[in-house]
Short mmCIF file of C-alpha atoms and ligand atoms in Angstrom, two decimals:
data_model
loop_
_atom_site.label_atom_id
_atom_site.label_comp_id
_atom_site.label_asym_id
_atom_site.label_seq_id
_atom_site.Cartn_x
_atom_site.Cartn_y
_atom_site.Cartn_z
CA UNK A 1 -8.78 -22.76 21.23
CA UNK A 2 -5.06 -23.31 21.61
CA UNK A 3 -4.36 -23.38 17.90
CA UNK A 4 -6.36 -20.17 17.45
CA UNK A 5 -3.99 -18.26 19.69
CA UNK A 6 -0.68 -19.96 19.13
CA UNK A 7 2.33 -18.58 20.96
CA UNK A 8 2.52 -15.15 19.39
CA UNK A 9 0.85 -12.13 20.91
CA UNK A 10 -0.90 -11.27 17.68
CA UNK A 11 -1.78 -12.82 14.37
CA UNK A 12 -1.48 -11.06 11.02
CA UNK A 13 -3.36 -12.80 8.24
CA UNK A 14 -2.60 -11.82 4.67
CA UNK A 15 -5.15 -13.00 2.17
CA UNK A 16 -3.35 -13.56 -1.12
CA UNK A 17 -6.65 -14.57 -2.73
CA UNK A 18 -7.93 -11.05 -2.05
CA UNK A 19 -4.66 -9.61 -3.36
CA UNK A 20 -5.05 -11.63 -6.56
CA UNK A 21 -8.67 -10.50 -6.94
CA UNK A 22 -7.56 -6.88 -6.50
CA UNK A 23 -4.90 -7.34 -9.18
CA UNK A 24 -7.42 -8.84 -11.60
CA UNK A 25 -9.83 -6.00 -10.87
CA UNK A 26 -7.24 -3.29 -11.57
CA UNK A 27 -6.00 -5.09 -14.69
CA UNK A 28 -9.64 -5.26 -15.81
CA UNK A 29 -10.04 -1.50 -15.38
CA UNK A 30 -6.80 -0.90 -17.27
CA UNK A 31 -7.92 -2.87 -20.29
CA UNK A 32 -5.01 -3.01 -22.74
CA UNK A 33 -2.58 -1.13 -20.49
CA UNK A 34 -0.38 -3.38 -18.36
CA UNK A 35 -0.89 -3.56 -14.62
CA UNK A 36 2.44 -3.49 -12.79
CA UNK A 37 2.76 -3.44 -9.02
CA UNK A 38 4.56 -1.33 -6.44
CA UNK A 39 6.09 -3.86 -4.03
CA UNK A 40 8.46 -1.40 -2.33
CA UNK A 41 8.81 -1.37 1.46
CA UNK A 42 8.30 -5.13 1.63
CA UNK A 43 5.10 -4.81 -0.40
CA UNK A 44 3.79 -2.17 2.02
CA UNK A 45 4.64 -4.43 4.93
CA UNK A 46 2.80 -7.50 3.62
CA UNK A 47 5.87 -9.42 2.43
CA UNK A 48 7.48 -8.60 -0.92
CA UNK A 49 8.28 -12.20 -1.81
CA UNK A 50 4.90 -13.92 -1.27
CA UNK A 51 3.05 -10.87 -2.61
CA UNK A 52 5.22 -10.60 -5.73
CA UNK A 53 4.98 -14.32 -6.42
CA UNK A 54 1.19 -14.20 -6.23
CA UNK A 55 1.07 -11.16 -8.52
CA UNK A 56 3.42 -12.73 -11.05
CA UNK A 57 1.21 -15.79 -10.97
CA UNK A 58 -1.71 -13.50 -11.91
CA UNK A 59 0.22 -12.21 -14.91
CA UNK A 60 2.05 -9.21 -13.50
CA UNK A 61 5.29 -8.57 -15.43
CA UNK A 62 6.45 -5.28 -13.89
CA UNK A 63 7.45 -4.91 -10.24
CA UNK A 64 8.51 -1.57 -8.74
CA UNK A 65 10.68 -1.17 -5.64
CA UNK A 66 12.27 1.97 -4.24
CA UNK A 67 15.83 0.82 -3.56
CA UNK A 68 18.42 -1.43 -5.16
CA UNK A 69 18.70 -3.55 -2.00
CA UNK A 70 15.02 -4.39 -2.27
CA UNK A 71 15.41 -5.41 -5.91
CA UNK A 72 18.39 -7.63 -5.12
CA UNK A 73 16.59 -9.54 -2.40
CA UNK A 74 13.52 -9.96 -4.59
CA UNK A 75 15.32 -10.95 -7.79
CA UNK A 76 16.22 -14.50 -6.74
CA UNK A 77 12.53 -15.32 -6.23
CA UNK A 78 11.13 -13.81 -9.39
CA UNK A 79 11.37 -15.17 -12.98
CA UNK A 80 13.79 -13.23 -15.15
CA UNK A 81 11.19 -12.23 -17.70
CA UNK A 82 9.55 -10.13 -14.95
CA UNK A 83 11.10 -6.66 -14.79
CA UNK A 84 12.09 -5.25 -11.41
CA UNK A 85 12.38 -1.46 -11.55
CA UNK A 86 14.26 0.50 -8.91
CA UNK A 87 12.47 3.83 -8.60
CA UNK A 88 15.28 5.67 -6.84
CA UNK A 89 17.69 4.73 -9.61
CA UNK A 90 21.20 3.58 -8.88
CA UNK A 91 23.07 4.56 -5.73
CA UNK A 92 26.08 6.51 -7.02
CA UNK A 93 28.71 4.06 -8.26
CA UNK A 94 26.56 0.91 -8.10
CA UNK A 95 25.27 0.94 -11.68
CA UNK A 96 26.94 -2.37 -12.58
CA UNK A 97 24.93 -4.20 -9.93
CA UNK A 98 21.82 -3.58 -11.99
CA UNK A 99 23.33 -5.76 -14.71
CA UNK A 100 24.53 -8.36 -12.23
CA UNK A 101 21.08 -8.69 -10.66
CA UNK A 102 18.98 -8.10 -13.76
CA UNK A 103 17.19 -5.01 -12.45
CA UNK A 104 16.17 -1.87 -14.32
CA UNK A 105 16.84 1.60 -12.94
CA UNK A 106 14.40 4.47 -13.06
CA UNK A 107 16.67 7.39 -13.98
CA UNK A 108 15.64 10.57 -12.18
CA UNK A 109 18.28 13.13 -13.11
CA UNK A 110 20.79 13.98 -15.83
CA UNK A 111 23.49 12.68 -13.47
CA UNK A 112 21.82 9.29 -13.21
CA UNK A 113 21.35 9.25 -16.99
CA UNK A 114 25.02 10.10 -17.54
CA UNK A 115 26.22 7.32 -15.22
CA UNK A 116 23.95 4.77 -16.90
CA UNK A 117 25.05 5.88 -20.36
CA UNK A 118 28.70 5.59 -19.31
CA UNK A 119 28.14 1.98 -18.26
CA UNK A 120 26.40 1.29 -21.58
CA UNK A 121 29.40 2.69 -23.47
CA UNK A 122 31.87 0.67 -21.40
CA UNK A 123 29.92 -2.50 -22.04
CA UNK A 124 29.22 -1.54 -25.66
CA UNK A 125 25.60 -2.53 -25.36
CA UNK A 126 22.24 -0.82 -25.00
CA UNK A 127 21.06 -0.83 -21.40
CA UNK A 128 17.38 -0.63 -20.45
CA UNK A 129 16.03 2.11 -18.20
CA UNK A 130 12.89 4.01 -17.33
CA UNK A 131 13.21 7.79 -17.29
CA UNK A 132 11.13 9.68 -14.75
CA UNK A 133 10.10 13.26 -15.38
CA UNK A 134 8.65 15.57 -12.75
CA UNK A 135 5.26 16.91 -13.83
CA UNK A 136 4.58 18.85 -10.66
CA UNK A 137 5.15 16.75 -7.56
CA UNK A 138 8.68 18.11 -7.13
CA UNK A 139 9.99 14.93 -5.58
CA UNK A 140 11.64 12.70 -8.19
CA UNK A 141 12.51 12.83 -11.84
CA UNK A 142 13.99 15.24 -14.36
CA UNK A 143 13.14 18.87 -13.68
CA UNK A 144 11.64 20.95 -16.47
CA UNK A 145 15.10 22.43 -17.10
CA UNK A 146 16.68 18.98 -17.34
CA UNK A 147 13.90 17.83 -19.62
CA UNK A 148 14.59 20.75 -21.96
CA UNK A 149 18.30 19.88 -21.96
CA UNK A 150 17.38 16.32 -22.98
CA UNK A 151 14.89 17.46 -25.66
CA UNK A 152 17.63 19.65 -27.15
CA UNK A 153 20.26 16.92 -27.13
CA UNK A 154 19.04 13.36 -27.46
CA UNK A 155 22.63 12.07 -27.55
CA UNK A 156 22.35 12.31 -23.74
CA UNK A 157 20.47 9.01 -23.85
CA UNK A 158 22.59 7.30 -26.53
CA UNK A 159 23.10 3.69 -25.53
CA UNK A 160 20.06 3.77 -23.24
CA UNK A 161 17.09 1.67 -24.21
CA UNK A 162 14.34 3.90 -22.85
CA UNK A 163 11.61 1.40 -21.96
CA UNK A 164 9.16 3.92 -20.47
CA UNK A 165 8.84 7.59 -19.78
CA UNK A 166 7.34 7.84 -16.33
CA UNK A 167 5.81 10.44 -14.06
CA UNK A 168 3.89 10.36 -10.79
CA UNK A 169 0.67 12.00 -9.63
CA UNK A 170 0.60 14.07 -6.47
CA UNK A 171 -3.15 14.21 -5.69
CA UNK A 172 -4.75 11.32 -7.57
CA UNK A 173 -6.95 10.13 -4.68
CA UNK A 174 -8.83 13.44 -4.88
CA UNK A 175 -10.59 13.19 -8.23
CA UNK A 176 -11.59 16.85 -8.21
CA UNK A 177 -8.12 18.25 -7.63
CA UNK A 178 -7.17 20.29 -10.73
CA UNK A 179 -3.57 19.16 -10.33
CA UNK A 180 -4.52 15.80 -11.88
CA UNK A 181 -5.48 17.37 -15.22
CA UNK A 182 -2.53 19.73 -15.03
CA UNK A 183 -0.06 16.89 -14.61
CA UNK A 184 -1.82 14.87 -17.33
CA UNK A 185 -1.57 17.73 -19.83
CA UNK A 186 2.08 18.25 -18.94
CA UNK A 187 2.86 14.58 -19.38
CA UNK A 188 0.99 14.29 -22.69
CA UNK A 189 2.82 17.33 -23.94
CA UNK A 190 6.30 16.10 -23.05
CA UNK A 191 5.52 12.64 -24.44
CA UNK A 192 4.57 14.19 -27.77
CA UNK A 193 7.97 15.88 -27.88
CA UNK A 194 9.90 12.79 -26.79
CA UNK A 195 8.11 10.66 -29.39
CA UNK A 196 9.50 12.83 -32.17
CA UNK A 197 12.83 11.27 -31.34
CA UNK A 198 11.58 8.00 -29.83
CA UNK A 199 8.57 6.97 -31.97
CA UNK A 200 6.24 4.74 -30.00
CA UNK A 201 7.93 5.49 -26.68
CA UNK A 202 5.85 3.87 -23.96
CA UNK A 203 4.65 5.65 -20.83
CA UNK A 204 3.82 4.90 -17.21
CA UNK A 205 1.84 7.43 -15.19
CA UNK A 206 -0.72 6.11 -12.71
CA UNK A 207 -0.50 4.77 -9.20
CA UNK A 208 -3.57 3.07 -7.69
CA UNK A 209 -5.72 6.18 -7.54
CA UNK A 210 -4.64 7.34 -11.00
CA UNK A 211 -6.21 4.21 -12.51
CA UNK A 212 -9.59 5.53 -11.32
CA UNK A 213 -9.17 8.94 -12.98
CA UNK A 214 -10.08 7.55 -16.40
CA UNK A 215 -8.47 5.91 -19.41
CA UNK A 216 -6.51 9.08 -20.31
CA UNK A 217 -4.41 8.37 -17.24
CA UNK A 218 -3.65 4.73 -18.09
CA UNK A 219 -1.01 5.01 -20.86
CA UNK A 220 0.94 1.72 -21.25
CA UNK A 221 1.78 0.66 -17.73
CA UNK A 222 0.29 1.46 -14.31
CA UNK A 223 2.07 1.07 -10.97
CA UNK A 224 -0.57 0.45 -8.29
CA UNK A 225 0.46 -0.41 -4.77
CA UNK A 226 -2.02 0.56 -2.06
CA UNK A 227 -5.19 -0.59 -3.85
CA UNK A 228 -3.69 -4.04 -4.38
CA UNK A 229 -3.27 -4.23 -0.61
CA UNK A 230 -6.85 -3.19 0.10
CA UNK A 231 -6.49 0.55 0.68
CA UNK A 232 -9.38 2.58 -0.76
CA UNK A 233 -8.16 4.30 -3.96
CA UNK A 234 -10.71 7.11 -4.23
CA UNK A 235 -11.30 9.53 -1.37
CA UNK A 236 -14.93 9.76 -0.31
CA UNK A 237 -16.10 6.75 -2.34
CA UNK A 238 -16.90 3.17 -1.35
CA UNK A 239 -13.85 1.06 -2.08
CA UNK A 240 -14.08 -1.64 -4.74
CA UNK A 241 -10.99 -3.36 -3.33
CA UNK A 242 -11.02 -6.50 -1.21
CA UNK A 243 -9.46 -6.38 2.27
CA UNK A 244 -6.15 -8.19 2.26
CA UNK A 245 -5.03 -7.75 5.86
CA UNK A 246 -6.56 -9.00 9.06
CA UNK A 247 -4.94 -8.27 12.43
CA UNK A 248 -5.89 -10.00 15.65
CA UNK A 249 -4.36 -9.35 19.06
CA UNK A 250 -4.50 -11.72 21.98
CA UNK A 251 -5.99 -10.97 25.39
CA UNK A 252 -3.36 -11.43 28.12
CA UNK A 253 -5.57 -10.69 31.13
CA UNK A 254 -8.67 -8.83 32.23
CA UNK A 255 -9.41 -6.86 35.41
CA UNK A 256 -12.30 -5.08 37.12
CA UNK A 257 -11.62 -1.48 38.06
CA UNK A 258 -13.71 0.79 40.29
CA UNK A 259 -15.28 4.07 39.27
CA UNK A 260 -12.63 6.79 39.19
CA UNK A 261 -9.67 4.48 38.49
CA UNK A 262 -7.32 5.51 35.70
CA UNK A 263 -5.91 3.26 32.99
CA UNK A 264 -2.41 3.26 31.56
CA UNK A 265 0.50 5.66 31.33
CA UNK A 266 -0.20 9.27 32.25
CA UNK A 267 -3.76 8.45 33.43
CA UNK A 268 -5.27 9.65 30.16
CA UNK A 269 -8.49 7.69 30.73
CA UNK A 270 -10.54 7.38 33.89
CA UNK A 271 -13.49 5.04 34.52
CA UNK A 272 -16.77 6.91 35.06
CA UNK A 273 -18.32 3.69 36.39
CA UNK A 274 -17.02 0.29 37.53
CA UNK A 275 -15.44 -1.18 34.39
CA UNK A 276 -13.77 -4.25 32.99
CA UNK A 277 -10.48 -3.78 31.18
CA UNK A 278 -8.83 -6.30 28.84
CA UNK A 279 -5.11 -6.00 28.10
CA UNK A 280 -4.11 -7.10 24.59
CA UNK A 281 -0.55 -7.86 23.48
CA UNK A 282 -0.17 -5.36 20.65
CA UNK A 283 1.53 -2.00 21.13
CA UNK A 284 3.24 0.80 19.33
CA UNK A 285 6.36 -1.35 18.94
CA UNK A 286 4.16 -3.47 16.67
CA UNK A 287 3.12 -0.46 14.62
CA UNK A 288 -0.17 -0.01 16.46
CA UNK A 289 0.34 3.72 16.46
CA UNK A 290 0.37 5.60 19.74
CA UNK A 291 -1.88 8.20 18.15
CA UNK A 292 -4.67 5.58 18.52
CA UNK A 293 -4.59 6.20 22.29
CA UNK A 294 -8.17 6.71 23.52
CA UNK A 295 -9.54 6.73 19.96
CA UNK A 296 -8.84 3.30 18.48
CA UNK A 297 -11.34 0.47 18.57
CA UNK A 298 -11.26 -3.32 18.52
CA UNK A 299 -13.99 -5.84 17.79
CA UNK A 300 -14.81 -8.89 19.87
CA UNK A 301 -17.21 -11.29 18.17
CA UNK A 302 -18.42 -8.36 16.07
CA UNK A 303 -18.97 -6.02 19.04
CA UNK A 304 -17.03 -2.77 18.94
CA UNK A 305 -15.01 -2.02 22.07
CA UNK A 306 -13.08 1.20 22.66
CA UNK A 307 -9.38 1.34 23.35
CA UNK A 308 -8.90 3.26 26.58
CA UNK A 309 -5.73 4.79 27.95
CA UNK A 310 -2.50 5.34 26.10
CA UNK A 311 -1.10 2.77 23.71
CA UNK A 312 1.94 1.18 25.41
CA UNK A 313 4.97 -0.30 23.70
CA UNK A 314 3.65 -3.86 23.96
CA UNK A 315 0.01 -3.54 24.96
CA UNK A 316 -3.28 -1.78 24.50
CA UNK A 317 -6.17 -1.72 26.95
CA UNK A 318 -9.81 -2.15 25.97
CA UNK A 319 -12.97 -1.29 27.85
CA UNK A 320 -14.79 -4.62 27.63
CA UNK A 321 -17.43 -3.91 30.28
CA UNK A 322 -20.25 -4.78 27.89
CA UNK A 323 -18.75 -7.90 26.32
CA UNK A 324 -19.92 -11.43 27.09
CA UNK A 325 -17.41 -12.57 29.79
CA UNK A 326 -17.13 -15.97 28.10
CA UNK A 327 -15.30 -14.28 25.23
CA UNK A 328 -12.71 -12.69 27.49
CA UNK A 329 -10.34 -15.51 28.37
CA UNK A 330 -6.53 -15.25 28.21
CA UNK A 331 -5.47 -16.20 24.71
CA UNK A 332 -8.70 -15.06 23.04
CA UNK A 333 -8.15 -13.10 19.84
CA UNK A 334 -9.70 -9.68 19.34
CA UNK A 335 -9.99 -8.09 15.90
CA UNK A 336 -7.92 -4.95 15.32
CA UNK A 337 -8.00 -4.78 11.53
CA UNK A 338 -11.05 -6.53 10.14
CA UNK A 339 -13.97 -5.84 7.76
CA UNK A 340 -15.64 -3.85 10.59
CA UNK A 341 -12.51 -1.77 11.12
CA UNK A 342 -10.63 -1.56 7.85
CA UNK A 343 -7.10 -0.31 7.29
CA UNK A 344 -8.59 2.99 6.10
CA UNK A 345 -10.79 3.32 9.20
CA UNK A 346 -7.89 2.57 11.53
CA UNK A 347 -5.82 5.16 9.65
CA UNK A 348 -8.53 7.78 9.99
CA UNK A 349 -8.73 7.22 13.74
CA UNK A 350 -4.94 7.43 13.99
CA UNK A 351 -4.81 10.63 11.94
CA UNK A 352 -2.84 9.07 9.10
CA UNK A 353 -3.33 7.14 5.85
CA UNK A 354 -3.79 3.43 5.23
CA UNK A 355 -0.32 3.30 3.68
CA UNK A 356 1.27 4.13 7.03
CA UNK A 357 -0.84 1.60 8.93
CA UNK A 358 0.27 -1.15 6.54
CA UNK A 359 3.95 -0.23 6.37
CA UNK A 360 4.05 -0.02 10.19
CA UNK A 361 2.80 -3.60 10.70
CA UNK A 362 5.38 -5.01 13.06
CA UNK A 363 7.82 -7.90 12.94
CA UNK A 364 6.45 -9.53 16.13
CA UNK A 365 3.19 -10.53 14.51
CA UNK A 366 2.83 -14.16 13.62
CA UNK A 367 2.19 -14.01 9.89
CA UNK A 368 -0.17 -16.31 8.14
CA UNK A 369 -0.73 -16.30 4.37
CA UNK A 370 -3.92 -17.63 2.86
CA UNK A 371 -3.87 -18.70 -0.78
CA UNK A 372 -5.97 -20.93 -2.97
C1 PLP B 401 4.65 4.21 -4.27
C2 PLP B 401 4.57 4.60 -5.68
C3 PLP B 401 3.58 4.04 -6.50
C4 PLP B 401 2.42 3.25 -5.96
O1 PLP B 401 1.51 4.15 -5.38
P1 PLP B 401 0.11 3.73 -4.73
O2 PLP B 401 -0.52 5.02 -4.37
O3 PLP B 401 0.43 2.88 -3.56
O4 PLP B 401 -0.65 2.97 -5.76
C5 PLP B 401 3.64 4.31 -7.86
N1 PLP B 401 4.62 5.11 -8.37
C6 PLP B 401 5.55 5.69 -7.60
C7 PLP B 401 6.57 6.56 -8.22
C8 PLP B 401 5.55 5.47 -6.23
O5 PLP B 401 6.47 6.07 -5.47
#
């Protein structure tokens, strides 16, 4: 059993075979449209380099990160025919680094467009970029006023090789939300106008959930993230995605407590009968959110056990009164994220979304990648 536990307090297993299967599934749904991948935030906490390499191996040619720093650290590991797009665009004054590192900015404002165009003029060459337009989310991209300025003066993008027009959906996981159709209509409408000047201009619209809204939402390039990593893409429906992440924490010790004893900081749980408590070395410093206090669960050999008491920085406590004592030795691994308790289920218990569970996965976990 020694090798099972290792030295680390918890084991995070990332199944790249499942990731690959998820990529193939999404690409299959997209048909002729290309399936890119959002690998921002260290591929949602799973490791941008191993994840991107596996995706590129499956045919992915478009990787999306949020920030230039992320693109720079990824670039050295990724073949140069694979585009790395920086969704926040260039930090002011750092445009030239995009050339140096072979990354493509997503331009989100007339200011970003102007700076990119200036660099193109200085270098006397066309420079590639994606241009993002806000169709209702009010977060990133050209505003409607900026769009109109551009439509009235296409010289604004002289010297810019506009690879894609892009927009982002605000409510795609809720298939019935009317905002989806509203944003789609808006995007189709602005594309029609842009294509009068840029015939055949390509478009990128959908995140993971958008892919499931139908072929109208696919355009030329999709940018899924969460679904690749096993998060359910459609609210209220069984997920077609494979689980990619498994998290196991290690039991440090167990103890018997009498009826009436409290467990953990602030005495938020009290035993109503003599109980057995197991302490596991995962805590909120590892991204096991404190909001899981008294409502999270773990599984031991398939048996669900409740987390009792508050989540501590380095530990959680489980009520294991009903578990076979032979399974409760120091070093034993208990399942925290597993097929019985998926990322989405953990998120629901914690009052958040799977995205936040994944991106919170901590640096103390011993990481193990499985691949073919
Ligand atoms: C994060 C992000 C994505 C990926 O979204 P998922 O919901 O994880 O598929 C796509 N596009 C933009 C602009 C994003 O910010």
